Coordinates of C-alpha atoms in Angstrom, one line a residue:
Chain A
X1 CA -2.9 5.2 38.8
X2 CA -2.4 1.2 39.1
X3 CA 0.3 0.3 41.3
X4 CA 3.2 -2.0 39.6
X5 CA 1.7 -5.4 41.2
X6 CA 0.6 -8.3 38.9
X7 CA -2.3 -10.2 39.2
X8 CA -1.7 -13.5 40.2
X9 CA -2.4 -16.5 38.2
X10 CA -3.8 -19.4 40.5
X11 CA -3.6 -22.6 39.0
X12 CA -6.9 -24.6 37.5
X13 CA -8.8 -24.3 34.5
X14 CA -10.8 -22.2 33.1
X15 CA -13.0 -22.3 36.6
X16 CA -9.2 -21.2 38.1
X17 CA -8.6 -18.2 35.8
X18 CA -7.2 -15.2 36.9
X19 CA -8.8 -11.6 37.3
X20 CA -6.7 -8.7 34.8
X21 CA -4.2 -7.2 36.4
X22 CA -4.2 -3.4 37.2
X23 CA -5.3 -1.1 34.0
X24 CA -2.1 -0.4 31.7
X25 CA -2.1 3.4 32.5
X26 CA 0.9 3.7 34.3
X27 CA 4.3 4.2 32.9
X28 CA 5.4 0.7 34.4
X29 CA 2.8 -1.1 32.4
X30 CA 3.8 1.1 29.1
X31 CA 7.3 0.2 29.2
X32 CA 6.4 -3.1 30.1
X33 CA 3.6 -4.0 27.4
X34 CA 6.2 -2.7 25.0
X35 CA 8.7 -4.7 25.7
X36 CA 5.7 -7.9 25.3
X37 CA 5.0 -6.1 22.1
X38 CA 8.8 -5.8 20.7
X39 CA 9.7 -9.4 21.6
X40 CA 6.8 -10.5 19.4
X41 CA 8.2 -8.3 16.5
X42 CA 11.7 -9.6 17.2
X43 CA 10.4 -13.2 16.9
X44 CA 8.7 -12.2 13.7
X45 CA 12.2 -11.0 12.2
X46 CA 14.4 -14.3 13.6
X47 CA 11.2 -16.3 12.1
X48 CA 11.2 -15.2 8.6
X49 CA 15.1 -15.7 7.4
X50 CA 14.4 -14.6 3.7
X51 CA 13.0 -11.2 4.8
X52 CA 16.0 -11.2 7.5
X53 CA 18.5 -11.7 4.7
X54 CA 17.3 -9.8 2.1
X55 CA 17.1 -6.7 4.6
X56 CA 20.5 -7.4 5.7
X57 CA 22.4 -8.2 2.2
X58 CA 20.7 -4.8 1.3
X59 CA 22.5 -2.4 3.6
X60 CA 26.0 -4.6 3.2
X61 CA 25.5 -4.4 -0.4
X62 CA 24.9 -0.5 -0.4
X63 CA 28.1 -0.3 1.6
X64 CA 30.2 -1.8 -1.1
X65 CA 28.5 -0.9 -4.3
X66 CA 28.8 2.6 -3.5
X67 CA 32.5 3.1 -2.0
X68 CA 33.9 1.3 -5.0
X69 CA 31.6 3.3 -7.5
X70 CA 32.0 6.3 -6.4
X71 CA 35.8 6.1 -4.9
X72 CA 37.0 7.5 -8.3
X73 CA 35.0 10.6 -8.6
X74 CA 33.9 11.8 -4.8
X75 CA 37.4 10.6 -3.8
X76 CA 39.0 13.5 -4.8
X77 CA 37.2 16.5 -4.1
X78 CA 37.8 15.3 -0.7
X79 CA 40.1 17.1 1.6
X80 CA 43.5 15.2 1.5
X81 CA 43.6 12.6 4.1
X82 CA 40.1 11.7 4.3
X83 CA 39.1 8.2 2.1
X84 CA 35.9 7.6 0.9
X85 CA 34.9 4.9 2.6
X86 CA 35.8 7.1 5.6
X87 CA 33.7 9.6 4.3
X88 CA 30.9 7.2 3.2
X89 CA 30.7 4.9 6.0
X90 CA 29.3 7.1 8.7
X91 CA 26.6 8.9 5.8
X92 CA 25.4 5.4 4.9
X93 CA 24.6 4.4 8.2
X94 CA 22.1 7.3 8.2
X95 CA 21.3 6.4 4.9
X96 CA 20.4 3.0 5.5
X97 CA 18.9 3.5 8.7
X98 CA 16.3 5.9 7.0
X99 CA 15.7 3.5 4.5
X100 CA 14.6 1.3 7.0
X101 CA 12.0 3.2 8.8
X102 CA 10.0 2.8 5.6
X103 CA 9.8 -1.2 6.7
X104 CA 8.5 0.3 10.5
X105 CA 5.5 1.3 8.1
X106 CA 5.0 -1.4 6.5
X107 CA 5.1 -3.9 9.6
X108 CA 2.8 -1.7 11.4
X109 CA 0.4 -1.2 8.2
X110 CA 0.7 -5.4 8.0
X111 CA -0.4 -5.5 11.4
X112 CA -3.5 -3.0 11.1
X113 CA -4.7 -5.6 8.6
X114 CA -4.3 -8.7 10.7
X115 CA -7.0 -9.8 13.5
X116 CA -4.6 -9.9 16.2
X117 CA -4.9 -5.8 16.6
X118 CA -8.6 -6.7 17.4
X119 CA -7.1 -8.1 20.2
X120 CA -4.3 -6.0 21.3
X121 CA -7.5 -3.4 20.8
X122 CA -9.9 -4.9 23.4
X123 CA -7.2 -6.1 25.7
X124 CA -6.3 -3.6 29.2
X125 CA -3.1 -3.5 27.9
X126 CA -1.3 0.3 27.2
X127 CA -2.8 1.4 24.4
X128 CA 0.4 2.5 22.8
X129 CA 1.9 -0.6 23.2
X130 CA 1.6 -2.1 19.7
X131 CA 3.3 1.3 18.4
X132 CA 6.0 1.5 20.8
X133 CA 7.0 -2.2 20.7
X134 CA 7.3 -1.9 16.6
X135 CA 9.8 1.1 16.5
X136 CA 11.6 -0.4 20.0
X137 CA 12.1 -3.8 17.8
X138 CA 12.9 -1.7 14.5
X139 CA 15.7 -0.4 16.7
X140 CA 16.9 -3.0 17.9
X141 CA 17.2 -4.6 14.2
X142 CA 18.4 -1.2 13.0
X143 CA 21.6 -1.5 15.6
X144 CA 22.2 -4.6 14.9
X145 CA 22.1 -3.7 10.7
X146 CA 24.4 -0.8 11.5
X147 CA 27.2 -3.0 13.5
X148 CA 27.0 -5.7 10.6
X149 CA 28.0 -2.4 8.0
X150 CA 30.6 -1.4 10.4
X151 CA 32.2 -4.7 10.5
X152 CA 31.8 -4.8 6.5
X153 CA 33.6 -1.3 6.3
X154 CA 36.4 -2.8 8.5
X155 CA 36.9 -5.1 6.2
X156 CA 37.2 -2.7 3.1
X157 CA 39.1 0.2 5.2
X158 CA 37.1 2.2 7.3
X159 CA 38.4 3.1 10.5
X160 CA 37.3 5.3 13.4
X161 CA 39.6 7.4 14.7
X162 CA 37.9 9.2 17.3
X163 CA 37.9 7.0 20.1
X164 CA 35.5 4.1 21.7
X165 CA 33.0 6.7 23.0
X166 CA 32.9 8.8 20.0
X167 CA 32.1 5.8 18.1
X168 CA 29.6 4.6 20.2
X169 CA 28.3 8.0 20.2
X170 CA 27.9 8.0 16.5
X171 CA 26.1 4.8 16.5
X172 CA 24.0 6.2 19.3
X173 CA 23.1 9.5 16.7
X174 CA 22.0 7.1 14.0
X175 CA 20.3 5.2 16.0
X176 CA 18.4 8.3 17.5
X177 CA 17.9 9.4 14.2
X178 CA 16.6 6.2 12.4
X179 CA 14.2 5.8 15.6
X180 CA 13.1 9.7 15.2
X181 CA 12.1 9.0 11.3
X182 CA 10.7 5.4 12.4
X183 CA 7.8 7.5 14.2
X184 CA 6.8 9.5 11.4
X185 CA 6.6 6.4 9.4
X186 CA 4.2 5.1 12.4
X187 CA 2.0 8.1 11.6
X188 CA 1.8 7.5 7.7
X189 CA 1.0 4.2 8.5
X190 CA -1.8 5.1 10.3
X191 CA -2.9 7.5 7.9
X192 CA -2.3 5.5 4.4
X193 CA -4.3 2.9 3.9
X194 CA -2.7 -0.7 3.1
X195 CA 0.9 -1.8 3.5
X196 CA 1.4 -1.7 -0.6
X197 CA 0.3 2.1 -0.5
X198 CA 2.3 2.9 2.5
X199 CA 5.2 1.4 1.5
X200 CA 5.1 3.7 -1.7
X201 CA 4.4 6.8 0.2
X202 CA 7.1 5.6 2.1
X203 CA 9.8 6.0 -0.2
X204 CA 8.4 9.1 -1.8
X205 CA 8.9 10.9 1.1
X206 CA 12.4 9.6 2.3
X207 CA 14.0 9.0 -1.3
X208 CA 14.8 12.5 -1.5
X209 CA 15.9 13.2 1.8
X210 CA 18.5 10.6 1.6
X211 CA 19.4 12.0 -1.9
X212 CA 19.8 15.6 -1.6
X213 CA 22.2 15.5 1.7
X214 CA 25.6 15.1 2.5
X215 CA 25.1 11.1 2.4
X216 CA 26.9 10.4 -0.6
X217 CA 29.0 13.8 -1.6
X218 CA 30.2 16.7 0.2
X219 CA 27.7 19.6 0.0
X220 CA 30.6 21.8 -1.4
X221 CA 30.2 19.7 -4.8
X222 CA 26.6 20.7 -5.2
X223 CA 25.6 23.4 -7.2
X224 CA 24.9 26.5 -4.7
X225 CA 21.1 26.7 -5.0
X226 CA 21.3 22.9 -4.1
X227 CA 24.1 23.3 -1.2
X228 CA 21.8 25.9 0.4
X229 CA 18.8 23.6 0.3
X230 CA 20.7 20.8 1.8
X231 CA 22.2 22.1 4.0
X232 CA 19.4 22.1 6.1
X233 CA 18.1 18.5 5.5
X234 CA 17.8 16.7 8.7
X235 CA 19.6 13.7 6.6
X236 CA 22.4 16.1 5.9
X237 CA 23.0 16.8 9.8
X238 CA 22.6 13.0 10.8
X239 CA 25.5 12.3 8.5
X240 CA 27.7 15.2 9.5
X241 CA 27.3 14.6 12.9
X242 CA 27.9 10.7 12.2
X243 CA 30.9 12.0 10.6
X244 CA 32.5 14.2 12.8
X245 CA 31.8 11.8 16.1
X246 CA 33.6 8.8 13.8
X247 CA 36.4 10.3 11.2
X248 CA 36.7 14.0 13.7
X249 CA 35.6 15.1 9.3
X250 CA 33.5 18.3 10.0
X251 CA 32.6 20.2 6.8
X252 CA 33.4 24.2 6.3
X253 CA 29.5 25.0 7.0
X254 CA 29.9 24.3 10.5
X255 CA 31.6 26.7 13.2
X256 CA 31.7 23.5 16.0
X257 CA 31.6 20.2 15.9
X258 CA 28.8 20.3 18.5
X259 CA 26.6 22.1 15.8
X260 CA 25.6 19.1 13.2
X261 CA 25.5 16.5 16.5
X262 CA 23.1 19.0 18.8
X263 CA 20.8 20.2 16.0
X264 CA 20.6 16.0 15.2
X265 CA 19.7 16.0 18.9
X266 CA 17.4 18.7 18.8
X267 CA 15.5 17.5 15.4
X268 CA 14.9 14.1 16.5
X269 CA 13.7 15.5 19.7
X270 CA 10.7 17.6 17.3
X271 CA 10.3 14.9 15.7
X272 CA 9.6 13.0 18.4
X273 CA 7.8 15.0 20.2
X274 CA 5.6 15.9 17.2
X275 CA 4.6 12.4 15.8
X276 CA 4.7 10.2 18.7
X277 CA 1.5 12.2 20.1
X278 CA -0.2 12.4 16.7
X279 CA 0.7 8.1 15.9
X280 CA -0.8 7.7 19.5
X281 CA -3.6 9.7 19.5
X282 CA -4.4 8.4 15.7
X283 CA -4.3 4.9 16.5
X284 CA -6.2 5.4 19.7
X285 CA -9.3 6.6 17.2
X286 CA -8.7 4.4 14.6
X287 CA -12.1 2.5 13.8
Chain B
X1 CA -26.9 -3.7 37.4
X2 CA -27.2 -5.4 33.5
X3 CA -23.9 -6.5 32.2
X4 CA -24.7 -5.0 28.8
X5 CA -27.3 -2.1 28.3
X6 CA -27.7 -0.5 25.3
X7 CA -29.5 2.7 24.5
X8 CA -30.0 3.6 20.8
X9 CA -27.1 2.5 19.6
X10 CA -26.5 3.8 15.9
X11 CA -23.4 2.8 13.3
X12 CA -22.6 4.5 10.3
X13 CA -20.4 3.8 7.5
X14 CA -20.4 6.8 5.3
X15 CA -23.8 6.6 3.9
X16 CA -24.2 3.0 4.9
X17 CA -26.2 2.3 7.9
X18 CA -25.0 -1.0 9.7
X19 CA -26.8 -0.2 13.0
X20 CA -29.9 1.6 12.7
X21 CA -30.6 2.3 16.3
X22 CA -30.1 -0.7 19.0
X23 CA -31.8 -1.5 22.7
X24 CA -30.5 -4.3 24.4
X25 CA -30.3 -5.6 28.0
X26 CA -27.8 -8.5 28.9
X27 CA -28.6 -9.7 32.6
X28 CA -25.5 -11.0 34.2
X29 CA -25.1 -14.8 34.1
X30 CA -27.4 -14.6 31.0
X31 CA -26.8 -16.3 27.6
X32 CA -27.7 -14.0 25.0
X33 CA -28.0 -15.3 21.6
X34 CA -27.8 -12.6 18.6
X35 CA -29.2 -14.3 15.8
X36 CA -28.8 -12.5 11.8
X37 CA -28.0 -12.8 8.5
X38 CA -24.1 -11.7 7.3
X39 CA -24.6 -8.2 7.0
X40 CA -27.1 -7.8 9.7
X41 CA -25.0 -5.2 11.8
X42 CA -23.9 -8.5 14.6
X43 CA -20.6 -8.3 14.4
X44 CA -20.8 -4.4 14.2
X45 CA -23.0 -4.3 17.4
X46 CA -19.9 -6.3 18.9
X47 CA -17.6 -4.5 18.3
X48 CA -18.9 -1.5 19.8
X49 CA -19.5 -3.7 22.7
X50 CA -16.2 -4.4 23.0
X51 CA -14.7 -0.9 22.4
X52 CA -13.3 -1.5 18.9
X53 CA -15.9 1.0 17.4
X54 CA -17.3 3.9 18.5
X55 CA -21.1 4.7 18.3
X56 CA -22.4 7.1 15.6
X57 CA -25.4 7.6 18.4
X58 CA -26.8 6.6 21.3
X59 CA -24.8 5.0 24.6
X60 CA -24.0 1.3 25.2
X61 CA -22.6 0.2 28.8
X62 CA -20.7 -2.7 30.1
X63 CA -21.6 -3.4 33.8
X64 CA -22.8 0.5 34.4
X65 CA -19.2 1.2 32.3
X66 CA -19.6 3.2 29.1
X67 CA -17.9 1.9 26.4
X68 CA -16.6 4.8 25.1
X69 CA -15.9 7.4 28.4
X70 CA -14.4 4.0 30.3
X71 CA -13.3 2.1 27.8
X72 CA -9.8 1.0 29.9
X73 CA -12.2 -0.3 32.7
X74 CA -14.4 -2.0 30.0
X75 CA -11.7 -3.8 28.7
X76 CA -11.0 -5.3 31.9
X77 CA -14.0 -7.2 31.8
X78 CA -14.1 -8.4 28.6
X79 CA -13.0 -10.9 26.3
X80 CA -13.4 -11.3 22.7
X81 CA -13.4 -14.2 20.2
X82 CA -14.3 -12.9 16.7
X83 CA -15.2 -14.4 13.8
X84 CA -11.3 -14.1 12.5
X85 CA -9.4 -15.9 14.5
X86 CA -7.4 -13.0 16.3
X87 CA -3.8 -14.7 17.3
X88 CA -0.2 -14.2 16.1
X89 CA 0.2 -16.1 13.0
X90 CA 4.2 -16.5 13.5
X91 CA 4.2 -17.3 16.4
X92 CA 3.9 -20.8 18.4
X93 CA 0.3 -21.1 20.2
X94 CA 2.3 -21.7 23.9
X95 CA 4.3 -17.9 22.7
X96 CA 0.8 -16.3 21.6
X97 CA -0.6 -17.4 25.0
X98 CA 2.2 -16.1 27.1
X99 CA 2.3 -12.7 25.3
X100 CA -1.6 -12.0 25.9
X101 CA -1.0 -12.9 29.5
X102 CA 1.5 -10.7 29.8
X103 CA -0.6 -8.3 28.2
X104 CA -3.3 -9.3 30.9
X105 CA -0.9 -7.8 33.5
X106 CA -0.3 -11.3 34.6
X107 CA 3.3 -11.9 36.1
X108 CA 5.6 -13.4 33.3
X109 CA 5.4 -16.7 35.5
X110 CA 1.9 -16.5 35.8
X111 CA 1.5 -15.9 32.2
X112 CA 3.5 -18.9 31.6
X113 CA 1.5 -21.1 34.0
X114 CA -1.6 -20.2 32.4
X115 CA -0.3 -20.6 29.2
X116 CA 0.2 -24.5 29.8
X117 CA -3.3 -24.7 31.8
X118 CA -5.4 -23.5 28.5
X119 CA -3.0 -25.7 26.2
X120 CA -3.9 -28.4 28.4
X121 CA -7.3 -27.6 28.5
X122 CA -8.3 -26.7 24.7
X123 CA -6.0 -30.1 23.3
X124 CA -3.4 -28.1 21.9
X125 CA -0.5 -29.3 24.1
X126 CA 0.5 -31.0 21.0
X127 CA 1.1 -28.6 18.8
X128 CA 1.6 -26.0 21.2
X129 CA 5.8 -25.3 19.5
X130 CA 4.2 -24.6 16.2
X131 CA 3.8 -21.5 14.5
X132 CA -0.3 -20.8 14.4
X133 CA -0.3 -20.5 10.7
X134 CA 0.4 -24.3 11.0
X135 CA -3.1 -24.6 12.7
X136 CA -6.1 -26.3 11.5
X137 CA -9.2 -24.0 11.7
X138 CA -10.3 -25.7 14.7
X139 CA -6.8 -25.4 16.4
X140 CA -6.8 -21.9 15.7
X141 CA -10.4 -21.2 16.8
X142 CA -9.5 -23.2 20.0
X143 CA -6.3 -21.0 20.6
X144 CA -8.4 -17.8 19.7
X145 CA -11.0 -18.8 22.7
X146 CA -8.1 -19.8 24.8
X147 CA -6.7 -16.4 24.4
X148 CA -9.7 -14.5 25.6
X149 CA -10.0 -16.9 28.6
X150 CA -6.1 -15.9 29.9
X151 CA -8.1 -14.1 32.3
X152 CA -11.3 -15.1 33.4
X153 CA -14.2 -12.7 31.7
X154 CA -16.6 -11.1 33.2
X155 CA -18.7 -10.8 30.0
X156 CA -17.3 -12.7 26.9
X157 CA -18.2 -11.9 23.3
X158 CA -18.5 -15.3 21.0
X159 CA -18.7 -13.7 18.2
X160 CA -19.5 -16.8 15.2
X161 CA -17.7 -19.1 17.3
X162 CA -18.4 -22.2 15.4
X163 CA -19.0 -21.2 11.8
X164 CA -17.2 -23.6 9.4
X165 CA -16.0 -25.5 12.2
X166 CA -15.8 -29.2 12.1
X167 CA -17.5 -31.4 15.1
X168 CA -14.9 -31.6 17.2
X169 CA -13.6 -28.5 17.7
X170 CA -17.6 -27.7 17.5
X171 CA -18.3 -29.6 20.7
X172 CA -15.1 -28.0 22.4
X173 CA -16.0 -24.9 22.4
X174 CA -19.7 -25.1 23.1
X175 CA -18.1 -27.0 26.2
X176 CA -15.9 -24.3 27.8
X177 CA -18.9 -21.8 26.8
X178 CA -20.9 -23.5 29.3
X179 CA -18.6 -24.2 31.9
X180 CA -17.9 -20.3 31.4
X181 CA -21.2 -19.8 32.0
X182 CA -21.7 -22.3 35.0
X183 CA -18.9 -20.1 36.5
X184 CA -20.9 -17.1 36.1
X185 CA -19.9 -15.4 33.1
X186 CA -22.2 -13.6 31.1
X187 CA -22.3 -14.2 27.0
X188 CA -22.9 -12.7 24.5
X189 CA -23.2 -14.9 21.2
X190 CA -23.3 -14.2 17.9
X191 CA -24.5 -16.9 15.3
X192 CA -26.6 -17.4 12.1
X193 CA -26.7 -21.1 12.9
X194 CA -30.4 -20.9 13.9
X195 CA -29.8 -24.5 16.0
X196 CA -27.1 -23.1 17.7
X197 CA -28.7 -19.8 19.2
X198 CA -31.5 -22.3 20.2
X199 CA -29.3 -24.9 22.0
X200 CA -26.7 -22.4 23.9
X201 CA -28.8 -19.0 24.8
X202 CA -31.3 -18.1 27.2
X203 CA -32.5 -16.1 25.0
X204 CA -32.7 -15.1 21.2
X205 CA -32.5 -11.3 19.7
X206 CA -32.9 -11.5 16.0
X207 CA -30.9 -8.7 14.2
X208 CA -31.4 -7.7 10.6
X209 CA -30.5 -4.5 8.8
X210 CA -29.2 -3.2 11.9
X211 CA -32.1 -3.5 13.9
X212 CA -33.6 -5.9 16.3
X213 CA -36.8 -7.1 15.1
X214 CA -37.9 -10.5 17.1
X215 CA -36.8 -10.8 21.0
X216 CA -37.7 -14.1 22.9
X217 CA -36.7 -17.3 24.3
X218 CA -36.4 -20.0 21.1
X219 CA -39.9 -21.4 22.3
X220 CA -41.4 -17.6 22.4
X221 CA -40.1 -17.5 19.0
X222 CA -41.0 -20.2 17.5
X223 CA -45.0 -19.7 19.4
X224 CA -45.1 -16.7 17.0
X225 CA -44.7 -18.6 14.1
X226 CA -47.5 -20.8 15.0
X227 CA -48.2 -24.1 17.0
X228 CA -47.0 -27.9 15.7
X229 CA -47.9 -29.8 12.4
X230 CA -48.0 -32.7 11.1
X231 CA -45.4 -33.0 8.3
X232 CA -45.5 -35.3 5.5
X233 CA -42.8 -36.1 3.3
X234 CA -43.7 -37.7 0.2
X235 CA -42.1 -40.3 -2.1
X236 CA -42.7 -38.3 -5.4
X237 CA -44.0 -34.9 -6.2
X238 CA -46.3 -36.4 -8.3
X239 CA -48.1 -37.2 -5.2
X240 CA -48.2 -33.8 -4.0
X241 CA -51.6 -32.5 -5.9
X242 CA -53.2 -36.2 -4.9
X243 CA -52.1 -35.6 -1.0
X244 CA -53.5 -32.0 -0.8
X245 CA -56.5 -33.4 -2.0
X246 CA -56.9 -36.4 0.7
X247 CA -55.9 -33.9 3.4
X248 CA -58.5 -31.5 3.0
X249 CA -58.3 -27.4 3.6
X250 CA -55.9 -28.2 6.8
X251 CA -52.7 -29.2 4.5
X252 CA -49.9 -26.9 2.8
X253 CA -47.4 -27.5 0.5
X254 CA -44.1 -26.2 1.7
X255 CA -42.2 -27.6 -0.9
X256 CA -41.7 -30.2 -3.6
X257 CA -42.6 -33.3 -1.6
X258 CA -43.2 -32.3 1.5
X259 CA -46.9 -31.2 2.9
X260 CA -47.7 -29.7 6.3
X261 CA -50.9 -29.8 8.5
X262 CA -51.7 -28.0 11.2
X263 CA -52.2 -29.3 14.5
X264 CA -54.7 -26.5 15.3
X265 CA -55.6 -27.1 18.9
X266 CA -56.5 -31.1 18.1
X267 CA -54.6 -34.0 19.6
X268 CA -51.7 -34.1 18.2
X269 CA -51.4 -37.7 18.2
X270 CA -55.1 -38.3 16.8
X271 CA -54.3 -35.8 14.3
X272 CA -51.1 -38.3 12.9
X273 CA -53.5 -40.5 13.0
X274 CA -56.1 -39.1 10.9
X275 CA -53.5 -37.9 8.2
X276 CA -51.9 -41.4 8.1
X277 CA -55.1 -42.8 7.0
X278 CA -56.1 -40.1 5.0
X279 CA -53.2 -40.9 3.0
X280 CA -53.4 -44.6 2.9
X281 CA -56.5 -44.1 1.9
X282 CA -55.5 -42.4 -1.2
X283 CA -52.8 -44.9 -1.6
X284 CA -49.8 -42.8 -1.2
X285 CA -46.4 -43.6 -0.6
X286 CA -45.4 -41.8 2.2
X287 CA -41.3 -41.5 3.1
X288 CA -42.0 -40.2 6.5
X289 CA -44.5 -38.7 8.4
X290 CA -43.9 -37.3 12.1
X291 CA -44.6 -34.3 14.1
X292 CA -42.7 -31.5 14.4
X293 CA -42.5 -28.2 15.7
X294 CA -41.4 -25.3 13.5
X295 CA -38.0 -24.4 13.7
X296 CA -35.9 -21.2 13.9
X297 CA -35.6 -21.5 10.0
X298 CA -39.1 -20.7 9.6
X299 CA -39.3 -18.3 12.8
X300 CA -36.8 -16.3 10.8
X301 CA -38.0 -16.7 7.1
X302 CA -41.1 -15.2 8.7
X303 CA -39.4 -12.2 10.6
X304 CA -37.1 -11.6 7.5
X305 CA -39.2 -12.1 4.9
X306 CA -36.0 -14.0 3.4
X307 CA -35.0 -17.3 3.6
X308 CA -32.8 -18.2 6.4
X309 CA -29.0 -17.7 5.8
X310 CA -26.3 -20.4 4.6
X311 CA -26.6 -23.2 2.7
X312 CA -25.0 -25.0 5.2
X313 CA -26.8 -27.4 8.0
X314 CA -27.4 -25.8 11.4
X315 CA -24.5 -26.9 13.6
X316 CA -26.0 -28.8 16.2
X317 CA -28.3 -32.4 16.2
X318 CA -31.6 -31.4 16.2
X319 CA -32.7 -31.8 19.8
X320 CA -35.9 -33.5 18.5
X321 CA -34.5 -35.3 16.0
X322 CA -36.6 -33.8 13.0
X323 CA -33.0 -33.8 10.9
X324 CA -34.0 -37.0 9.6
X325 CA -37.0 -35.7 7.7
X326 CA -35.8 -32.5 6.1

């Protein structure tokens, strides 16, 4: 196991070239290499203004559209005192977070088609840093978009009402859930060849998950057979967890607030436990 | 211990056999030229040796380390500059070098310093803060090579390093390559440019259809094809028959207006003079006449039974000035 010391880099031309540092086996190097790749991916977002603008406009547009379009219909189905924007915003944070994970897959698939990955793979860096640097950069971006959506929500009447810690908890739960999902899509990017196919596959997987959930409407308003399925949808769990932390709203399906929160954490951890090793192994074996 | 040792390596992609059993050894400090046409298996072999592809069969070791079982250790000793520049298009040249430096586990400050040195060395200072996608092909290739040299590799793979490059970038890459070898780096160079292999490499291995078909120094390979010839470039294709007749049985045509006469152990100068006199007697107009050694193009033609690859002229000015006669 290597020690966390850097190789020295003496001055000089090619004749003075340093020797490589220790091999990337230790956790220290995994973290540092992940950070190097994360920086690269964040630079990519910032340097591609069109991508940045459209990927930011979309979630904001969704907040505005859904809050005004569904308010009249869904608003009346909510228990007294809960406004639709309060109900909607925590759910739509999950919705947006889940949809953005398809971008993780697309970004990674594009990377794999690029020559630079060959260099990464022939270097003594921590191999999985290409994947962890991608999901980490997407997490950073995701939290930035969540904050923007919340700001827009505040302009049209949304309020956190459970205190600062609960509000931070709501954002953390959404971020964790999105992060876990992004590893599923990392794996999809490994097994489906080509960025466009990956995007198509991602949408097929994410659409039913997001819409057959409590994101937009209370589960109680759905047909009984569907409600029983939707109750087990992890997106429902995530939305309900965010909702109880953000506005204290808990549907009758749960005994306590800890249930949706706890289950969301358990489901996220389980997804990570399965898909991180799968994706990393697949990447290592990739030809 | 050899730098590279390959035993019976095969690589299949489905039913396609890219490498059909390769045995090869490269000594430390040697420059090996791997010469072959497109699709011969050069790049596949380089990818196997640089741990990017596991072989289907056989074993490959780099400084005694297995490329599959000990891949992380192998990666600490190699540098790879591929056919397509493996740099990040969106990052600037400087950012690319710093990132790769960090990923080679230099300290952050060390990576910065080394990046600046390399930008200087590869004449990229002016372009250092522009995204790599705005670079010309030659600049990109220089950045790519610089990325392989953030730490000094013990073994450097150069996969067609000068394909499609302008002479300036080509010379820059050759110069750095020679410097590295002087410092003890072992070099495995693939090329379809016969001249390039002849100029740079100590030893040349010819690969075709996934097999090594010949091996030796440039001179050895030329020897296999035959000795010196006197080559005559005629003014007109109509003169060829007359020239053949004048020159007798030792002459053979090698094109519309080109005739060669084997020296075949005679004194070379005498032979030139004889040929000149014979042509003069026949009153033929000659555009060029000279002593010529077979080029690697001829070697290639003979070994693979096909025309040498690439319509482009070879990369280097010919060492003995025969280019003018061709």
